[in-house]
Amino acid sequence: MTTMKAPPFLEIANRVKMHYPQKKDFLRFVIDYIQNPSREKGLCMPMAFKRFGTMPPIGKNMSDEEKKAVAEYLYNLSKNRGMCPANGGK
């Protein structure tokens, strides 16, 4: 695990979903956060910030459509957790 550069996407998605269970709020948070990340706004555990730091503002160079796609992907990832595509979600 020493090669990890960031927390796993599923963990991030689940943390955001705990704080923002409504889809519109989830999407709004992710879209804002990927443009203007900060430790103050972050939802990761303190140990994650200590290990990985704050993410770079990747959303600043994305179109609105791309930012929404990232947010939708994270939302759907958290919604489908526990499903295994290899065996049809069973």
PDB file of C-alpha atoms in Angstrom:
ATOM      1  CA  MET A   1       0.000   0.000   0.000  1.00  0.00           C
ATOM      2  CA  THR A   2       2.958   2.353   0.048  1.00  0.00           C
ATOM      3  CA  THR A   3       2.334   3.220  -3.616  1.00  0.00           C
ATOM      4  CA  MET A   4      -1.135   4.661  -3.008  1.00  0.00           C
ATOM      5  CA  LYS A   5      -1.305   8.312  -4.045  1.00  0.00           C
ATOM      6  CA  ALA A   6      -4.808   8.994  -2.730  1.00  0.00           C
ATOM      7  CA  PRO A   7      -7.587   7.338  -0.757  1.00  0.00           C
ATOM      8  CA  PRO A   8      -9.618   4.797  -2.780  1.00  0.00           C
ATOM      9  CA  PHE A   9     -12.484   6.311  -4.781  1.00  0.00           C
ATOM     10  CA  LEU A  10     -15.046   4.058  -3.115  1.00  0.00           C
ATOM     11  CA  GLU A  11     -13.978   5.266   0.338  1.00  0.00           C
ATOM     12  CA  ILE A  12     -14.206   8.883  -0.785  1.00  0.00           C
ATOM     13  CA  ALA A  13     -17.624   8.295  -2.341  1.00  0.00           C
ATOM     14  CA  ASN A  14     -18.931   6.655   0.823  1.00  0.00           C
ATOM     15  CA  ARG A  15     -17.632   9.477   3.058  1.00  0.00           C
ATOM     16  CA  VAL A  16     -19.281  12.108   0.879  1.00  0.00           C
ATOM     17  CA  LYS A  17     -22.522  10.089   0.803  1.00  0.00           C
ATOM     18  CA  MET A  18     -22.565   9.956   4.632  1.00  0.00           C
ATOM     19  CA  HIS A  19     -22.498  13.763   4.772  1.00  0.00           C
ATOM     20  CA  TYR A  20     -24.538  14.475   1.638  1.00  0.00           C
ATOM     21  CA  PRO A  21     -27.059  11.642   1.126  1.00  0.00           C
ATOM     22  CA  GLN A  22     -29.223  13.637  -1.313  1.00  0.00           C
ATOM     23  CA  LYS A  23     -27.934  13.383  -4.880  1.00  0.00           C
ATOM     24  CA  LYS A  24     -28.144  17.116  -5.648  1.00  0.00           C
ATOM     25  CA  ASP A  25     -26.180  17.976  -2.492  1.00  0.00           C
ATOM     26  CA  PHE A  26     -23.629  15.237  -3.200  1.00  0.00           C
ATOM     27  CA  LEU A  27     -23.067  16.504  -6.754  1.00  0.00           C
ATOM     28  CA  ARG A  28     -22.867  20.133  -5.634  1.00  0.00           C
ATOM     29  CA  PHE A  29     -20.255  19.275  -2.986  1.00  0.00           C
ATOM     30  CA  VAL A  30     -18.073  17.206  -5.330  1.00  0.00           C
ATOM     31  CA  ILE A  31     -18.201  19.777  -8.133  1.00  0.00           C
ATOM     32  CA  ASP A  32     -17.178  22.530  -5.718  1.00  0.00           C
ATOM     33  CA  TYR A  33     -14.536  20.448  -3.957  1.00  0.00           C
ATOM     34  CA  ILE A  34     -12.687  19.296  -7.073  1.00  0.00           C
ATOM     35  CA  GLN A  35     -12.348  22.964  -8.080  1.00  0.00           C
ATOM     36  CA  ASN A  36     -11.476  24.348  -4.646  1.00  0.00           C
ATOM     37  CA  PRO A  37     -10.265  21.545  -2.365  1.00  0.00           C
ATOM     38  CA  SER A  38      -9.279  22.409   1.185  1.00  0.00           C
ATOM     39  CA  ARG A  39      -8.700  20.588   4.409  1.00  0.00           C
ATOM     40  CA  GLU A  40     -11.460  22.667   6.012  1.00  0.00           C
ATOM     41  CA  LYS A  41     -14.056  21.462   3.497  1.00  0.00           C
ATOM     42  CA  GLY A  42     -12.644  17.956   3.238  1.00  0.00           C
ATOM     43  CA  LEU A  43     -14.557  14.970   4.569  1.00  0.00           C
ATOM     44  CA  CYS A  44     -11.696  12.470   4.780  1.00  0.00           C
ATOM     45  CA  MET A  45     -10.397  11.231   8.094  1.00  0.00           C
ATOM     46  CA  PRO A  46      -7.478  13.235   9.553  1.00  0.00           C
ATOM     47  CA  MET A  47      -5.108  10.311   8.919  1.00  0.00           C
ATOM     48  CA  ALA A  48      -5.945  10.474   5.190  1.00  0.00           C
ATOM     49  CA  PHE A  49      -5.012  14.155   5.068  1.00  0.00           C
ATOM     50  CA  LYS A  50      -1.828  13.408   6.963  1.00  0.00           C
ATOM     51  CA  ARG A  51      -0.870  10.606   4.578  1.00  0.00           C
ATOM     52  CA  PHE A  52      -2.000  12.075   1.255  1.00  0.00           C
ATOM     53  CA  GLY A  53      -2.391  15.806   1.830  1.00  0.00           C
ATOM     54  CA  THR A  54      -5.108  17.833   0.112  1.00  0.00           C
ATOM     55  CA  MET A  55      -5.864  16.934  -3.487  1.00  0.00           C
ATOM     56  CA  PRO A  56      -4.912  19.344  -6.276  1.00  0.00           C
ATOM     57  CA  PRO A  57      -7.728  21.428  -7.810  1.00  0.00           C
ATOM     58  CA  ILE A  58      -8.313  19.087 -10.762  1.00  0.00           C
ATOM     59  CA  GLY A  59     -11.689  20.638 -11.569  1.00  0.00           C
ATOM     60  CA  LYS A  60     -10.218  24.001 -12.532  1.00  0.00           C
ATOM     61  CA  ASN A  61      -9.221  22.610 -15.944  1.00  0.00           C
ATOM     62  CA  MET A  62     -12.446  20.686 -16.579  1.00  0.00           C
ATOM     63  CA  SER A  63     -15.573  21.678 -18.448  1.00  0.00           C
ATOM     64  CA  ASP A  64     -18.843  21.822 -16.509  1.00  0.00           C
ATOM     65  CA  GLU A  65     -19.837  18.585 -18.235  1.00  0.00           C
ATOM     66  CA  GLU A  66     -16.625  16.849 -17.094  1.00  0.00           C
ATOM     67  CA  LYS A  67     -17.036  18.050 -13.499  1.00  0.00           C
ATOM     68  CA  LYS A  68     -20.591  16.753 -13.434  1.00  0.00           C
ATOM     69  CA  ALA A  69     -19.425  13.422 -14.895  1.00  0.00           C
ATOM     70  CA  VAL A  70     -16.862  13.022 -12.085  1.00  0.00           C
ATOM     71  CA  ALA A  71     -19.503  13.828  -9.461  1.00  0.00           C
ATOM     72  CA  GLU A  72     -22.024  11.439 -11.057  1.00  0.00           C
ATOM     73  CA  TYR A  73     -19.404   8.680 -11.205  1.00  0.00           C
ATOM     74  CA  LEU A  74     -18.634   9.044  -7.495  1.00  0.00           C
ATOM     75  CA  TYR A  75     -22.326   9.150  -6.620  1.00  0.00           C
ATOM     76  CA  ASN A  76     -23.058   6.004  -8.626  1.00  0.00           C
ATOM     77  CA  LEU A  77     -19.999   4.275  -7.204  1.00  0.00           C
ATOM     78  CA  SER A  78     -21.275   4.781  -3.668  1.00  0.00           C
ATOM     79  CA  LYS A  79     -24.788   3.777  -4.715  1.00  0.00           C
ATOM     80  CA  ASN A  80     -23.577   0.498  -6.212  1.00  0.00           C
ATOM     81  CA  ARG A  81     -21.057  -0.467  -3.558  1.00  0.00           C
ATOM     82  CA  GLY A  82     -20.950  -4.119  -2.796  1.00  0.00           C
ATOM     83  CA  MET A  83     -21.954  -5.089  -6.311  1.00  0.00           C
ATOM     84  CA  CYS A  84     -19.495  -7.136  -8.301  1.00  0.00           C
ATOM     85  CA  PRO A  85     -19.740  -6.525 -12.059  1.00  0.00           C
ATOM     86  CA  ALA A  86     -17.855  -9.767 -12.762  1.00  0.00           C
ATOM     87  CA  ASN A  87     -20.780 -11.865 -11.577  1.00  0.00           C
ATOM     88  CA  GLY A  88     -23.689  -9.655 -12.577  1.00  0.00           C
ATOM     89  CA  GLY A  89     -23.857  -7.739  -9.293  1.00  0.00           C
ATOM     90  CA  LYS A  90     -24.537 -10.801  -7.159  1.00  0.00           C
TER      91      LYS A  90
END
